[in-house]
């Protein structure tokens, strides 16, 4: 039309009727809006794999993680510590962080045989507060195929803490995968009594997303366990619950 207005029967390109109604409800001109194209293979917005791994470590008291990679791992830890979770203990003002970098930068990767990992494991083993140690790597270290199981076997007899490798899936996984892989690793590797049998009436809660250790989340754990108890059952473990 000459005045630039749209015919009454014509809708702005790409907008569905429901979208038009939503725009009109806000008192806005629908001609100012166009629907974004949906790309089947577009790049999704996802938080990184290690962020989920750190969330899991944060929710397990006494758990430490050795990350084979540069010190940029501490920047990701800062996304949780003091920001997302005001009660986080991932980082320590005295330097006894629960996420530990091997400081492996790109120029050293090709020469690495894992000595830095072993060194960090031995140091963590001396900390009285350390009860569990996980080992993982950054993508640029992952591609050289370091045999972390062999490195862990080298120090197993020296350390009182169990040491487990968490699969390094930073190239294909996101933060939910990182959190889940910690749970999968613990479920597969934590020892159980040889003659253990199911205890009738007992319930374990597995897979709770404990992304913060602040009071509202610990209260969620308490409420879940209370609900189970009200059913006449006995809650024995919640993963993860801080």
Short mmCIF file of C-alpha atoms in Angstrom, two decimals:
data_model
loop_
_atom_site.label_atom_id
_atom_site.label_comp_id
_atom_site.label_asym_id
_atom_site.label_seq_id
_atom_site.Cartn_x
_atom_site.Cartn_y
_atom_site.Cartn_z
CA UNK A 1 0.00 0.00 0.00
CA UNK A 2 1.13 3.56 -0.71
CA UNK A 3 1.14 4.66 2.93
CA UNK A 4 3.29 1.67 3.93
CA UNK A 5 0.69 0.00 6.13
CA UNK A 6 0.00 -3.72 5.87
CA UNK A 7 -3.22 -5.17 4.46
CA UNK A 8 -5.48 -6.55 7.20
CA UNK A 9 -5.16 -10.07 5.80
CA UNK A 10 -1.37 -10.06 5.66
CA UNK A 11 0.75 -11.11 8.65
CA UNK A 12 4.42 -10.15 9.17
CA UNK A 13 6.66 -12.80 7.63
CA UNK A 14 7.39 -15.71 9.93
CA UNK A 15 5.16 -14.72 12.86
CA UNK A 16 2.65 -17.31 14.00
CA UNK A 17 -0.86 -16.26 15.09
CA UNK A 18 0.05 -16.88 18.74
CA UNK A 19 3.10 -14.66 18.38
CA UNK A 20 0.98 -11.92 16.80
CA UNK A 21 -1.45 -12.06 19.71
CA UNK A 22 1.41 -11.84 22.21
CA UNK A 23 2.87 -8.79 20.45
CA UNK A 24 -0.54 -7.13 20.22
CA UNK A 25 -1.19 -7.78 23.93
CA UNK A 26 1.89 -5.71 24.69
CA UNK A 27 0.53 -2.85 22.60
CA UNK A 28 3.37 -3.14 20.08
CA UNK A 29 3.31 -2.93 16.29
CA UNK A 30 3.74 -6.49 14.91
CA UNK A 31 5.38 -5.08 11.78
CA UNK A 32 8.45 -4.31 13.89
CA UNK A 33 9.03 -8.00 14.60
CA UNK A 34 10.25 -10.89 12.50
CA UNK A 35 10.68 -14.48 13.58
CA UNK A 36 14.25 -15.71 13.83
CA UNK A 37 15.04 -18.63 11.50
CA UNK A 38 15.37 -21.99 13.21
CA UNK A 39 18.63 -23.57 12.14
CA UNK A 40 18.68 -27.31 12.54
CA UNK A 41 22.43 -27.34 13.07
CA UNK A 42 22.80 -24.00 14.81
CA UNK A 43 25.24 -23.48 17.67
CA UNK A 44 23.40 -23.96 20.98
CA UNK A 45 24.03 -21.83 24.04
CA UNK A 46 25.44 -24.20 26.63
CA UNK A 47 27.58 -23.79 29.68
CA UNK A 48 30.88 -25.75 29.50
CA UNK A 49 31.44 -29.31 30.67
CA UNK A 50 33.84 -28.39 33.46
CA UNK A 51 31.32 -26.06 35.06
CA UNK A 52 29.10 -29.06 35.81
CA UNK A 53 32.07 -31.06 37.06
CA UNK A 54 32.96 -28.24 39.45
CA UNK A 55 29.36 -28.06 40.66
CA UNK A 56 29.53 -31.73 41.59
CA UNK A 57 32.88 -31.30 43.36
CA UNK A 58 31.44 -28.30 45.18
CA UNK A 59 28.56 -30.45 46.46
CA UNK A 60 30.82 -33.22 47.85
CA UNK A 61 32.65 -32.16 51.03
CA UNK A 62 36.26 -33.29 51.03
CA UNK A 63 36.33 -33.83 47.26
CA UNK A 64 39.21 -32.39 45.21
CA UNK A 65 39.68 -32.37 41.43
CA UNK A 66 42.98 -32.31 39.55
CA UNK A 67 42.42 -30.76 36.13
CA UNK A 68 45.21 -31.36 33.62
CA UNK A 69 45.36 -27.99 31.90
CA UNK A 70 46.26 -24.31 32.30
CA UNK A 71 45.24 -22.02 35.13
CA UNK A 72 42.16 -20.79 33.27
CA UNK A 73 40.29 -23.51 35.17
CA UNK A 74 40.17 -21.11 38.09
CA UNK A 75 38.16 -18.62 36.02
CA UNK A 76 35.46 -21.25 35.57
CA UNK A 77 35.59 -22.06 39.29
CA UNK A 78 34.92 -18.37 39.95
CA UNK A 79 31.63 -18.69 38.06
CA UNK A 80 30.47 -20.82 40.99
CA UNK A 81 32.53 -19.72 43.97
CA UNK A 82 31.24 -16.45 45.39
CA UNK A 83 28.93 -15.80 42.44
CA UNK A 84 26.47 -18.61 41.77
CA UNK A 85 27.07 -20.11 45.23
CA UNK A 86 27.92 -17.77 48.10
CA UNK A 87 28.70 -20.78 50.32
CA UNK A 88 31.04 -22.49 47.85
CA UNK A 89 34.33 -23.91 49.13
CA UNK A 90 35.88 -24.59 45.71
CA UNK A 91 38.48 -21.86 46.16
CA UNK A 92 40.48 -21.02 49.25
CA UNK A 93 42.06 -17.71 50.23
CA UNK A 94 45.12 -19.61 51.45
CA UNK A 95 45.58 -21.39 48.11
CA UNK A 96 44.24 -24.82 49.12
CA UNK A 97 41.72 -24.86 46.30
CA UNK A 98 39.53 -27.91 45.72
CA UNK A 99 40.07 -27.59 41.98
CA UNK A 100 43.76 -27.88 41.19
CA UNK A 101 45.43 -27.04 37.88
CA UNK A 102 48.55 -28.75 36.52
CA UNK A 103 49.38 -25.47 34.70
CA UNK A 104 49.76 -27.45 31.48
CA UNK A 105 49.78 -24.86 28.69
CA UNK A 106 49.79 -25.55 24.97
CA UNK A 107 53.59 -25.39 24.54
CA UNK A 108 54.10 -28.19 27.09
CA UNK A 109 51.31 -30.55 26.08
CA UNK A 110 53.23 -32.52 23.46
CA UNK A 111 56.02 -33.29 25.96
CA UNK A 112 53.75 -34.18 28.87
CA UNK A 113 53.91 -37.65 30.37
CA UNK A 114 51.66 -36.82 33.31
CA UNK A 115 54.33 -35.88 35.86
CA UNK A 116 52.39 -32.75 36.85
CA UNK A 117 49.28 -34.83 37.57
CA UNK A 118 51.19 -37.21 39.83
CA UNK A 119 52.80 -34.28 41.64
CA UNK A 120 49.41 -32.69 42.38
CA UNK A 121 47.92 -35.98 43.52
CA UNK A 122 50.71 -36.45 46.04
CA UNK A 123 50.29 -32.90 47.33
CA UNK A 124 46.54 -33.29 47.76
CA UNK A 125 47.12 -36.61 49.48
CA UNK A 126 48.86 -34.74 52.29
CA UNK A 127 45.85 -32.52 53.03
CA UNK A 128 43.86 -33.76 56.03
CA UNK A 129 40.60 -32.37 54.60
CA UNK A 130 40.95 -34.30 51.32
CA UNK A 131 38.80 -37.45 51.26
CA UNK A 132 38.32 -38.06 47.53
CA UNK A 133 40.27 -36.98 44.43
CA UNK A 134 38.99 -36.83 40.85
CA UNK A 135 41.18 -36.46 37.75
CA UNK A 136 40.09 -34.81 34.51
CA UNK A 137 41.61 -32.83 31.65
CA UNK A 138 41.03 -29.81 29.45
CA UNK A 139 40.35 -30.40 25.72
CA UNK A 140 43.79 -29.41 24.43
CA UNK A 141 45.35 -31.95 26.82
CA UNK A 142 42.72 -34.61 26.20
CA UNK A 143 43.70 -34.94 22.53
CA UNK A 144 47.17 -36.30 23.35
CA UNK A 145 45.63 -39.32 25.10
CA UNK A 146 47.34 -39.24 28.50
CA UNK A 147 46.75 -42.54 30.32
CA UNK A 148 45.38 -41.22 33.59
CA UNK A 149 44.55 -44.70 34.85
CA UNK A 150 48.26 -45.53 34.77
CA UNK A 151 49.13 -42.31 36.60
CA UNK A 152 46.52 -43.04 39.26
CA UNK A 153 47.84 -46.58 39.68
CA UNK A 154 51.29 -45.10 40.29
CA UNK A 155 50.16 -43.32 43.46
CA UNK A 156 47.29 -45.52 44.69
CA UNK A 157 49.46 -47.29 47.24
CA UNK A 158 50.74 -43.99 48.64
CA UNK A 159 47.48 -42.11 49.14
CA UNK A 160 44.79 -42.81 51.71
CA UNK A 161 42.17 -41.16 49.47
CA UNK A 162 40.48 -42.95 46.58
CA UNK A 163 41.42 -41.42 43.21
CA UNK A 164 39.10 -41.76 40.20
CA UNK A 165 39.33 -40.55 36.63
CA UNK A 166 36.24 -38.73 35.35
CA UNK A 167 35.87 -39.05 31.55
CA UNK A 168 37.04 -35.91 29.76
CA UNK A 169 34.08 -34.99 27.56
CA UNK A 170 34.58 -31.24 27.26
CA UNK A 171 34.65 -31.49 23.46
CA UNK A 172 31.18 -33.02 23.16
CA UNK A 173 29.44 -32.47 26.50
CA UNK A 174 27.97 -29.55 28.40
CA UNK A 175 27.67 -28.72 32.11
CA UNK A 176 24.92 -31.28 32.71
CA UNK A 177 27.16 -34.00 31.25
CA UNK A 178 29.99 -32.88 33.54
CA UNK A 179 27.77 -33.16 36.61
CA UNK A 180 26.37 -36.52 35.48
CA UNK A 181 29.78 -38.01 34.71
CA UNK A 182 30.92 -37.37 38.28
CA UNK A 183 27.90 -39.27 39.58
CA UNK A 184 28.44 -42.07 37.04
CA UNK A 185 32.10 -42.36 38.06
CA UNK A 186 31.31 -42.54 41.77
CA UNK A 187 28.54 -45.09 41.21
CA UNK A 188 30.89 -47.28 39.17
CA UNK A 189 34.01 -46.94 41.31
CA UNK A 190 33.05 -46.53 44.96
CA UNK A 191 33.54 -49.87 46.69
CA UNK A 192 30.61 -51.70 48.25
CA UNK A 193 30.78 -54.49 50.83
CA UNK A 194 31.25 -57.87 49.19
CA UNK A 195 28.15 -59.34 50.81
CA UNK A 196 25.95 -56.24 50.75
CA UNK A 197 22.25 -56.76 50.14
CA UNK A 198 19.35 -54.33 49.67
CA UNK A 199 17.95 -53.08 52.97
CA UNK A 200 14.14 -53.27 52.93
CA UNK A 201 12.48 -49.91 53.40
CA UNK A 202 15.61 -47.92 52.56
CA UNK A 203 15.70 -45.30 49.81
CA UNK A 204 18.54 -43.45 48.09
CA UNK A 205 17.93 -40.27 46.10
CA UNK A 206 20.20 -40.21 43.06
CA UNK A 207 20.72 -37.36 40.62
CA UNK A 208 19.67 -34.34 42.67
CA UNK A 209 21.12 -31.22 41.02
CA UNK A 210 22.93 -29.63 43.98
CA UNK A 211 24.23 -26.66 42.03
CA UNK A 212 24.50 -24.50 45.16
CA UNK A 213 25.22 -25.30 48.80
CA UNK A 214 23.27 -22.37 50.19
CA UNK A 215 20.52 -22.86 52.77
CA UNK A 216 17.62 -23.10 50.31
CA UNK A 217 19.25 -26.09 48.59
CA UNK A 218 20.19 -27.86 51.82
CA UNK A 219 16.58 -27.28 52.90
CA UNK A 220 15.42 -28.96 49.67
CA UNK A 221 17.46 -32.03 50.62
CA UNK A 222 15.98 -32.06 54.12
CA UNK A 223 12.45 -31.76 52.71
CA UNK A 224 12.96 -34.58 50.21
CA UNK A 225 14.23 -36.84 52.96
CA UNK A 226 11.32 -35.81 55.21
CA UNK A 227 8.81 -36.73 52.50
CA UNK A 228 10.41 -40.15 52.14
CA UNK A 229 10.34 -40.65 55.91
CA UNK A 230 6.63 -39.70 55.97
CA UNK A 231 6.01 -42.62 53.61
CA UNK A 232 7.43 -44.96 56.23
CA UNK A 233 10.74 -45.37 54.41
CA UNK A 234 14.27 -44.58 55.54
CA UNK A 235 16.40 -42.20 53.43
CA UNK A 236 19.99 -43.44 53.57
CA UNK A 237 21.81 -41.34 50.97
CA UNK A 238 21.21 -38.36 48.68
CA UNK A 239 23.44 -37.73 45.66
CA UNK A 240 24.41 -34.96 45.81
CA UNK A 241 23.57 -33.23 49.06
CA UNK A 242 26.70 -31.48 50.40
#
